[in-house]
């Protein structure tokens, strides 16, 4: 008999996983509104753009420093409880910001402290969420389950961003942040109702020696497993390769496309549409092509964007062509990024030992977060010596190099071979 065909309909029947999706969507909606409201509060209180940069840096700091440590601590503990507690802590923090702003007592240093606390607890929640997923979703549903969460999350974030200005106008900046507080509380309540089939590890007292051993074990696992090293490298590449675009959007719009602020809007909308579509079709693409072809295709697709934008520069005198071309190639870029992201997440969930998922998640988050400021610094150095066109072409060539490296790598092929052997042995 043939294998049962799996689709999105089957994921909707996974009640416990759907609870996790609902909690994530509620969180995403609140965060998308809060992102705009919080940014406005920072600038209004400080009146200084430097403070905005400082708050952003403080927000990223725990991800780099604490995530690897948090991942090791999360292993062997009640991950559902960790998610609930961290959601409630975040709710208290944003409630403090909203109340402080409303009453006029909020100061810049308070924003720094609350931002640091929120980012710190998020460093624990992320690995817990990653490690909890296999307990509520069967492995054969990973592709469709994670794609569904990504697709719906992007839709909700788009809606939240679109209505943020209206929400702030109707109920004020504090009201918008109170909405974020409410979403954290609702998320905690929903996660609390999730039923886990396998019994979580009994509550443990903190043991420094065991913790350090677990931490070392996690780093050793990363360094000794070729597939994990490969996945971390591709993830860092994916985050890093988008830095030139994110850093040079305005110069690209002006120097290459000969456009204005409207180009930035087109880029944002087109990228969102592309990522939505890419997340949705990922299971079908992955099933048809396989893992390595998807990764190679995505890297070459990203290269096409970076090289295609400068190459077509002579045609941008026609504004209609420029707008249409930019929209189409950015949608294509969004699809490539979404496919690559989705595949990396699924491979990690499927191939990494479940007992190491939280630690791998923490280490991976730290590496990704470190890569972005480092590459941003390199781009800022290059800007003083090279124009945007040259930087884009270099980025495209680098993406091609990454694609060739992935194509020649043996990690995915070896893992596939092992899976087939195991499947044969169990027949």
Short mmCIF file of C-alpha atoms in Angstrom, two decimals:
data_model
loop_
_atom_site.label_atom_id
_atom_site.label_comp_id
_atom_site.label_asym_id
_atom_site.label_seq_id
_atom_site.Cartn_x
_atom_site.Cartn_y
_atom_site.Cartn_z
CA UNK A 1 0.00 0.00 0.00
CA UNK A 2 1.20 3.52 -0.75
CA UNK A 3 2.01 6.02 1.96
CA UNK A 4 -0.75 8.32 3.13
CA UNK A 5 -0.60 11.73 1.50
CA UNK A 6 -0.01 14.44 4.11
CA UNK A 7 -1.23 18.02 3.69
CA UNK A 8 -2.18 21.15 5.61
CA UNK A 9 -5.56 19.61 6.53
CA UNK A 10 -3.75 17.00 8.65
CA UNK A 11 -1.90 19.71 10.59
CA UNK A 12 -5.19 21.39 11.53
CA UNK A 13 -6.16 18.10 13.20
CA UNK A 14 -3.12 18.27 15.50
CA UNK A 15 -4.95 20.06 18.31
CA UNK A 16 -2.03 20.58 20.67
CA UNK A 17 0.21 21.96 17.94
CA UNK A 18 -2.61 24.23 16.76
CA UNK A 19 -2.73 25.65 20.29
CA UNK A 20 0.96 26.51 19.98
CA UNK A 21 0.31 28.12 16.59
CA UNK A 22 -2.57 30.16 18.03
CA UNK A 23 -0.38 31.36 20.91
CA UNK A 24 2.40 32.29 18.48
CA UNK A 25 -0.02 34.21 16.22
CA UNK A 26 -1.46 36.18 19.11
CA UNK A 27 2.07 37.02 20.22
CA UNK A 28 3.06 38.02 16.68
CA UNK A 29 0.11 40.37 16.33
CA UNK A 30 0.88 42.14 19.59
CA UNK A 31 4.57 42.42 18.78
CA UNK A 32 3.90 43.93 15.35
CA UNK A 33 1.86 46.71 16.97
CA UNK A 34 4.28 47.09 19.86
CA UNK A 35 7.28 47.43 17.50
CA UNK A 36 5.93 50.70 16.15
CA UNK A 37 4.56 51.98 19.46
CA UNK A 38 7.76 51.16 21.39
CA UNK A 39 9.96 52.79 18.75
CA UNK A 40 7.88 55.95 19.02
CA UNK A 41 8.08 55.95 22.83
CA UNK A 42 11.88 55.60 22.78
CA UNK A 43 12.28 58.54 20.45
CA UNK A 44 9.68 60.70 22.19
CA UNK A 45 11.19 60.22 25.65
CA UNK A 46 14.82 60.61 24.65
CA UNK A 47 14.53 62.85 21.58
CA UNK A 48 17.80 61.27 20.49
CA UNK A 49 18.33 58.73 17.70
CA UNK A 50 21.41 57.41 19.53
CA UNK A 51 19.13 56.07 22.26
CA UNK A 52 17.16 54.12 19.66
CA UNK A 53 20.39 52.48 18.52
CA UNK A 54 21.33 51.76 22.13
CA UNK A 55 17.97 50.14 22.86
CA UNK A 56 18.36 48.02 19.70
CA UNK A 57 21.81 46.92 20.84
CA UNK A 58 20.58 46.04 24.33
CA UNK A 59 17.75 44.08 22.73
CA UNK A 60 20.23 41.93 20.79
CA UNK A 61 22.80 41.49 23.56
CA UNK A 62 21.03 38.72 25.53
CA UNK A 63 20.51 36.73 22.33
CA UNK A 64 24.27 36.66 21.75
CA UNK A 65 25.41 36.12 25.34
CA UNK A 66 22.57 34.32 27.13
CA UNK A 67 20.97 32.11 24.44
CA UNK A 68 23.70 29.41 24.47
CA UNK A 69 23.62 29.36 28.29
CA UNK A 70 19.80 29.32 28.37
CA UNK A 71 19.58 26.43 25.93
CA UNK A 72 21.62 24.19 28.21
CA UNK A 73 19.52 25.20 31.24
CA UNK A 74 16.23 24.52 29.46
CA UNK A 75 17.14 20.91 28.66
CA UNK A 76 15.73 18.53 31.27
CA UNK A 77 13.18 21.05 32.54
CA UNK A 78 9.46 21.64 32.04
CA UNK A 79 9.53 23.51 28.75
CA UNK A 80 5.83 24.33 28.79
CA UNK A 81 6.18 25.96 32.19
CA UNK A 82 9.20 27.95 30.97
CA UNK A 83 7.15 29.29 28.05
CA UNK A 84 4.25 30.25 30.31
CA UNK A 85 6.47 32.00 32.89
CA UNK A 86 8.46 33.90 30.27
CA UNK A 87 5.24 35.08 28.60
CA UNK A 88 3.98 36.40 31.93
CA UNK A 89 7.29 38.14 32.66
CA UNK A 90 7.12 39.84 29.27
CA UNK A 91 3.55 40.89 30.02
CA UNK A 92 4.64 42.52 33.29
CA UNK A 93 7.52 44.34 31.55
CA UNK A 94 5.43 45.84 28.75
CA UNK A 95 2.69 46.73 31.25
CA UNK A 96 5.31 48.65 33.24
CA UNK A 97 6.40 50.53 30.09
CA UNK A 98 2.83 51.38 29.13
CA UNK A 99 1.90 52.51 32.66
CA UNK A 100 5.12 54.47 33.09
CA UNK A 101 4.55 56.28 29.80
CA UNK A 102 0.91 56.96 30.64
CA UNK A 103 1.76 58.42 34.07
CA UNK A 104 4.83 60.31 32.87
CA UNK A 105 7.35 58.53 35.11
CA UNK A 106 9.03 56.49 32.34
CA UNK A 107 12.69 57.34 31.77
CA UNK A 108 15.25 56.22 29.21
CA UNK A 109 17.16 53.95 31.61
CA UNK A 110 13.90 52.17 32.47
CA UNK A 111 13.43 51.36 28.78
CA UNK A 112 16.93 49.88 28.66
CA UNK A 113 16.27 47.70 31.71
CA UNK A 114 12.88 46.43 30.54
CA UNK A 115 14.25 45.77 27.04
CA UNK A 116 17.11 43.75 28.53
CA UNK A 117 14.74 41.74 30.76
CA UNK A 118 12.36 40.99 27.88
CA UNK A 119 15.20 39.90 25.60
CA UNK A 120 16.68 37.77 28.37
CA UNK A 121 13.49 35.79 28.99
CA UNK A 122 13.02 35.44 25.23
CA UNK A 123 16.45 33.80 25.15
CA UNK A 124 14.95 31.06 27.37
CA UNK A 125 11.57 30.88 25.63
CA UNK A 126 12.98 30.27 22.13
CA UNK A 127 14.91 27.07 22.97
CA UNK A 128 11.98 25.85 25.11
CA UNK A 129 9.57 26.34 22.21
CA UNK A 130 11.93 24.55 19.83
CA UNK A 131 12.35 21.58 22.16
CA UNK A 132 8.62 21.36 22.90
CA UNK A 133 7.52 21.15 19.25
CA UNK A 134 8.50 17.47 18.71
CA UNK A 135 6.37 16.57 21.73
CA UNK A 136 3.17 17.90 20.14
CA UNK A 137 3.81 17.37 16.42
CA UNK A 138 4.76 14.13 14.69
CA UNK A 139 7.89 14.16 12.54
CA UNK A 140 5.98 13.42 9.33
CA UNK A 141 4.02 16.67 9.80
CA UNK A 142 7.04 18.96 10.27
CA UNK A 143 7.11 20.38 6.72
CA UNK A 144 3.45 21.35 6.66
CA UNK A 145 3.22 22.24 10.35
CA UNK A 146 6.14 24.64 10.40
CA UNK A 147 5.16 26.10 7.02
CA UNK A 148 1.65 26.74 8.31
CA UNK A 149 3.00 28.56 11.37
CA UNK A 150 5.37 30.65 9.24
CA UNK A 151 2.69 31.54 6.67
CA UNK A 152 0.03 32.48 9.20
CA UNK A 153 2.62 34.35 11.27
CA UNK A 154 3.59 36.52 8.30
CA UNK A 155 -0.05 37.27 7.54
CA UNK A 156 -0.77 38.26 11.13
CA UNK A 157 2.38 40.41 11.31
CA UNK A 158 1.38 42.15 8.09
CA UNK A 159 -2.09 42.85 9.49
CA UNK A 160 -0.65 44.09 12.78
CA UNK A 161 1.77 46.43 11.05
CA UNK A 162 -1.00 47.72 8.79
CA UNK A 163 -3.37 48.53 11.67
CA UNK A 164 -0.73 49.74 14.15
CA UNK A 165 -1.04 53.41 13.19
CA UNK A 166 -4.85 53.24 13.47
CA UNK A 167 -4.66 51.49 16.84
CA UNK A 168 -2.25 54.12 18.19
CA UNK A 169 -4.47 56.91 16.86
CA UNK A 170 -7.57 55.42 18.52
CA UNK A 171 -6.27 54.31 21.93
CA UNK A 172 -2.88 55.99 22.17
CA UNK A 173 0.66 54.61 22.37
CA UNK A 174 0.15 53.22 25.87
CA UNK A 175 -3.04 51.50 24.74
CA UNK A 176 -1.17 49.84 21.90
CA UNK A 177 1.45 48.50 24.32
CA UNK A 178 -1.31 47.28 26.66
CA UNK A 179 -2.56 45.24 23.71
CA UNK A 180 0.88 43.63 23.53
CA UNK A 181 0.65 42.88 27.27
CA UNK A 182 -2.73 41.21 26.71
CA UNK A 183 -1.34 39.04 23.92
CA UNK A 184 1.42 37.78 26.23
CA UNK A 185 -1.15 36.83 28.89
CA UNK A 186 -3.38 35.09 26.33
CA UNK A 187 -0.36 33.23 24.95
CA UNK A 188 0.56 32.01 28.45
CA UNK A 189 -2.99 30.81 29.09
CA UNK A 190 -3.12 28.93 25.78
CA UNK A 191 0.29 27.30 26.26
CA UNK A 192 -0.82 26.19 29.74
CA UNK A 193 -3.62 24.14 28.13
CA UNK A 194 -1.28 22.27 25.78
CA UNK A 195 -1.26 18.55 26.55
CA UNK A 196 2.07 16.81 26.08
CA UNK A 197 2.02 13.08 25.42
CA UNK A 198 5.46 12.33 26.78
CA UNK A 199 6.03 13.13 30.42
CA UNK A 200 8.36 16.07 30.97
CA UNK A 201 11.46 15.54 33.06
CA UNK A 202 10.81 15.92 36.76
CA UNK A 203 11.65 19.27 38.30
CA UNK A 204 15.35 19.42 39.08
CA UNK A 205 17.31 21.53 41.49
CA UNK A 206 20.00 23.61 39.85
CA UNK A 207 23.30 21.76 39.87
CA UNK A 208 26.23 23.87 38.70
CA UNK A 209 28.37 20.88 37.74
CA UNK A 210 25.60 19.20 35.77
CA UNK A 211 24.75 22.49 34.09
CA UNK A 212 28.33 23.09 32.98
CA UNK A 213 28.55 19.50 31.78
CA UNK A 214 25.34 19.96 29.80
CA UNK A 215 26.66 23.23 28.36
CA UNK A 216 29.97 21.63 27.31
CA UNK A 217 28.08 18.65 25.91
CA UNK A 218 25.97 20.99 23.78
CA UNK A 219 28.98 22.80 22.33
CA UNK A 220 30.73 19.47 21.77
CA UNK A 221 27.69 18.18 19.90
CA UNK A 222 27.73 21.24 17.65
CA UNK A 223 31.47 20.99 16.96
CA UNK A 224 31.49 17.22 16.38
CA UNK A 225 28.40 16.86 14.21
CA UNK A 226 29.12 17.80 10.60
CA UNK A 227 25.46 18.28 9.77
CA UNK A 228 24.91 20.70 12.66
CA UNK A 229 28.00 22.70 11.65
CA UNK A 230 26.69 22.75 8.08
CA UNK A 231 23.22 23.95 9.18
CA UNK A 232 24.69 26.67 11.40
CA UNK A 233 26.89 27.83 8.52
CA UNK A 234 23.99 28.04 6.05
CA UNK A 235 21.81 29.83 8.62
CA UNK A 236 24.55 32.40 9.28
CA UNK A 237 24.91 32.84 5.51
CA UNK A 238 21.17 33.41 5.07
CA UNK A 239 21.07 36.05 7.81
CA UNK A 240 24.29 37.68 6.66
CA UNK A 241 23.55 37.80 2.95
CA UNK A 242 20.50 39.98 3.56
CA UNK A 243 22.49 42.59 5.49
CA UNK A 244 23.69 44.50 2.37
CA UNK A 245 20.09 44.81 1.17
CA UNK A 246 18.72 45.84 4.56
CA UNK A 247 21.59 48.28 5.13
CA UNK A 248 21.58 49.82 1.67
CA UNK A 249 17.90 49.93 0.73
CA UNK A 250 17.80 53.72 0.55
CA UNK A 251 21.07 54.08 -1.46
CA UNK A 252 19.87 51.31 -3.79
CA UNK A 253 16.57 53.11 -4.37
CA UNK A 254 18.39 56.35 -5.15
CA UNK A 255 21.67 55.34 -6.83
CA UNK A 256 20.61 52.25 -8.80
CA UNK A 257 16.84 52.49 -9.27
CA UNK A 258 16.67 56.30 -9.49
CA UNK A 259 13.57 56.24 -7.32
CA UNK A 260 12.47 57.57 -3.97
CA UNK A 261 10.75 56.44 -0.78
CA UNK A 262 8.02 54.70 -2.79
CA UNK A 263 10.59 52.08 -3.80
CA UNK A 264 11.10 51.15 -0.14
CA UNK A 265 7.36 50.53 0.20
CA UNK A 266 7.39 48.33 -2.90
CA UNK A 267 10.35 46.36 -1.51
CA UNK A 268 8.64 45.81 1.85
CA UNK A 269 5.30 44.72 0.42
CA UNK A 270 6.84 42.53 -2.30
CA UNK A 271 9.20 40.80 0.15
CA UNK A 272 6.29 40.02 2.49
CA UNK A 273 4.20 38.62 -0.37
CA UNK A 274 7.13 36.50 -1.52
CA UNK A 275 7.80 35.10 1.94
CA UNK A 276 4.11 34.31 2.44
CA UNK A 277 3.97 32.40 -0.82
CA UNK A 278 7.32 30.70 -0.22
CA UNK A 279 6.28 29.47 3.23
CA UNK A 280 3.01 28.10 1.87
CA UNK A 281 4.48 26.19 -1.09
CA UNK A 282 7.57 24.95 0.76
CA UNK A 283 6.23 21.44 1.54
CA UNK A 284 5.33 20.84 -2.10
CA UNK A 285 8.65 22.20 -3.41
CA UNK A 286 10.68 20.21 -0.89
CA UNK A 287 8.76 17.03 -1.68
CA UNK A 288 9.36 17.43 -5.43
CA UNK A 289 12.98 18.60 -5.44
CA UNK A 290 14.59 17.38 -2.22
CA UNK A 291 16.71 19.20 0.34
CA UNK A 292 19.97 19.96 -1.44
CA UNK A 293 18.40 21.21 -4.71
CA UNK A 294 16.16 23.58 -2.73
CA UNK A 295 19.10 25.03 -0.79
CA UNK A 296 21.26 25.40 -3.90
CA UNK A 297 18.37 26.93 -5.84
CA UNK A 298 17.69 29.42 -3.04
CA UNK A 299 21.29 30.63 -2.88
CA UNK A 300 21.41 31.10 -6.65
CA UNK A 301 18.03 32.82 -6.48
CA UNK A 302 19.39 35.30 -3.93
CA UNK A 303 22.38 35.85 -6.23
CA UNK A 304 19.99 36.62 -9.09
CA UNK A 305 18.45 39.41 -7.03
CA UNK A 306 21.76 41.04 -6.12
CA UNK A 307 23.19 40.82 -9.64
CA UNK A 308 19.91 41.38 -11.49
CA UNK A 309 19.17 44.73 -9.83
CA UNK A 310 22.39 46.45 -11.09
CA UNK A 311 22.44 44.71 -14.49
CA UNK A 312 19.02 46.07 -15.46
CA UNK A 313 19.95 49.63 -14.44
CA UNK A 314 19.83 51.01 -18.05
CA UNK A 315 16.12 50.14 -18.23
CA UNK A 316 15.14 52.01 -15.07
CA UNK A 317 14.56 55.23 -16.96
CA UNK A 318 11.13 53.75 -17.60
CA UNK A 319 9.51 54.11 -14.19
CA UNK A 320 6.75 51.63 -14.93
CA UNK A 321 9.31 48.96 -15.87
CA UNK A 322 11.40 49.78 -12.79
CA UNK A 323 8.47 49.42 -10.37
CA UNK A 324 7.29 46.20 -11.99
CA UNK A 325 10.75 44.66 -12.17
CA UNK A 326 11.62 45.56 -8.58
CA UNK A 327 8.31 44.13 -7.34
CA UNK A 328 8.76 40.86 -9.25
CA UNK A 329 12.41 40.26 -8.36
CA UNK A 330 11.78 41.13 -4.69
CA UNK A 331 8.83 38.71 -4.55
CA UNK A 332 11.20 36.11 -5.99
CA UNK A 333 13.78 36.96 -3.31
CA UNK A 334 11.14 36.60 -0.59
CA UNK A 335 10.20 33.16 -1.91
CA UNK A 336 13.84 32.05 -1.90
CA UNK A 337 14.42 33.27 1.66
CA UNK A 338 11.22 31.64 2.94
CA UNK A 339 12.03 28.31 1.28
CA UNK A 340 15.56 28.33 2.69
CA UNK A 341 14.42 29.31 6.19
CA UNK A 342 11.67 26.69 6.24
CA UNK A 343 13.96 23.92 5.04
CA UNK A 344 16.68 24.74 7.60
CA UNK A 345 14.10 24.65 10.41
CA UNK A 346 12.67 21.32 9.25
CA UNK A 347 16.09 19.69 8.80
CA UNK A 348 17.08 20.84 12.29
CA UNK A 349 13.89 19.46 13.85
CA UNK A 350 14.21 16.15 12.00
CA UNK A 351 17.92 15.44 12.18
CA UNK A 352 19.11 16.92 15.48
CA UNK A 353 18.79 14.66 18.51
CA UNK A 354 15.70 15.79 20.45
CA UNK A 355 17.71 15.93 23.66
CA UNK A 356 19.92 18.64 22.14
CA UNK A 357 17.29 20.79 20.43
CA UNK A 358 17.12 23.49 23.12
CA UNK A 359 20.91 23.80 23.29
CA UNK A 360 21.29 23.85 19.51
CA UNK A 361 18.54 26.47 19.29
CA UNK A 362 20.30 28.71 21.79
CA UNK A 363 23.72 28.38 20.16
CA UNK A 364 22.28 28.92 16.67
CA UNK A 365 20.42 32.07 17.78
CA UNK A 366 23.60 33.49 19.28
CA UNK A 367 25.62 32.83 16.12
CA UNK A 368 22.94 34.37 13.91
CA UNK A 369 22.71 37.48 16.07
CA UNK A 370 26.49 37.91 16.09
CA UNK A 371 26.69 37.60 12.32
CA UNK A 372 24.36 40.52 11.59
CA UNK A 373 26.29 43.31 13.40
CA UNK A 374 29.64 41.94 12.18
CA UNK A 375 28.54 41.95 8.55
CA UNK A 376 26.83 45.31 9.03
CA UNK A 377 30.18 46.69 10.19
CA UNK A 378 31.92 45.21 7.14
CA UNK A 379 29.30 46.71 4.83
CA UNK A 380 29.72 50.11 6.47
CA UNK A 381 33.49 49.88 5.81
CA UNK A 382 32.94 48.91 2.17
CA UNK A 383 30.49 51.77 1.61
CA UNK A 384 33.32 54.25 2.07
CA UNK A 385 35.33 52.65 -0.73
CA UNK A 386 32.78 51.05 -3.09
CA UNK A 387 29.42 52.15 -4.47
CA UNK A 388 26.18 50.27 -3.89
CA UNK A 389 26.25 48.60 -7.29
CA UNK A 390 29.63 46.97 -6.66
CA UNK A 391 28.61 45.84 -3.17
CA UNK A 392 25.47 44.22 -4.59
CA UNK A 393 27.46 42.38 -7.26
CA UNK A 394 29.97 41.17 -4.65
CA UNK A 395 27.07 39.93 -2.51
CA UNK A 396 25.64 38.09 -5.51
CA UNK A 397 28.98 36.42 -6.25
CA UNK A 398 29.29 35.41 -2.61
CA UNK A 399 25.81 33.83 -2.80
CA UNK A 400 26.87 31.90 -5.91
CA UNK A 401 29.94 30.67 -4.02
CA UNK A 402 27.73 29.50 -1.15
CA UNK A 403 25.48 27.68 -3.61
CA UNK A 404 28.46 25.86 -5.13
CA UNK A 405 29.67 24.92 -1.64
CA UNK A 406 26.25 23.51 -0.70
CA UNK A 407 26.07 21.64 -3.99
CA UNK A 408 29.44 19.99 -3.37
CA UNK A 409 28.83 19.27 0.33
CA UNK A 410 28.12 15.71 1.44
CA UNK A 411 26.38 16.32 4.77
CA UNK A 412 22.79 16.18 3.51
CA UNK A 413 23.50 13.24 1.20
CA UNK A 414 25.09 11.29 4.05
CA UNK A 415 22.15 11.95 6.34
CA UNK A 416 19.71 10.85 3.61
CA UNK A 417 21.67 7.64 3.14
CA UNK A 418 21.53 6.94 6.86
CA UNK A 419 17.77 7.51 6.91
CA UNK A 420 17.26 5.10 4.02
CA UNK A 421 19.40 2.45 5.77
CA UNK A 422 17.42 2.78 8.97
CA UNK A 423 14.15 2.59 7.06
CA UNK A 424 15.33 -0.60 5.30
CA UNK A 425 16.46 -2.18 8.57
CA UNK A 426 13.07 -1.61 10.21
CA UNK A 427 11.09 -3.19 7.37
#
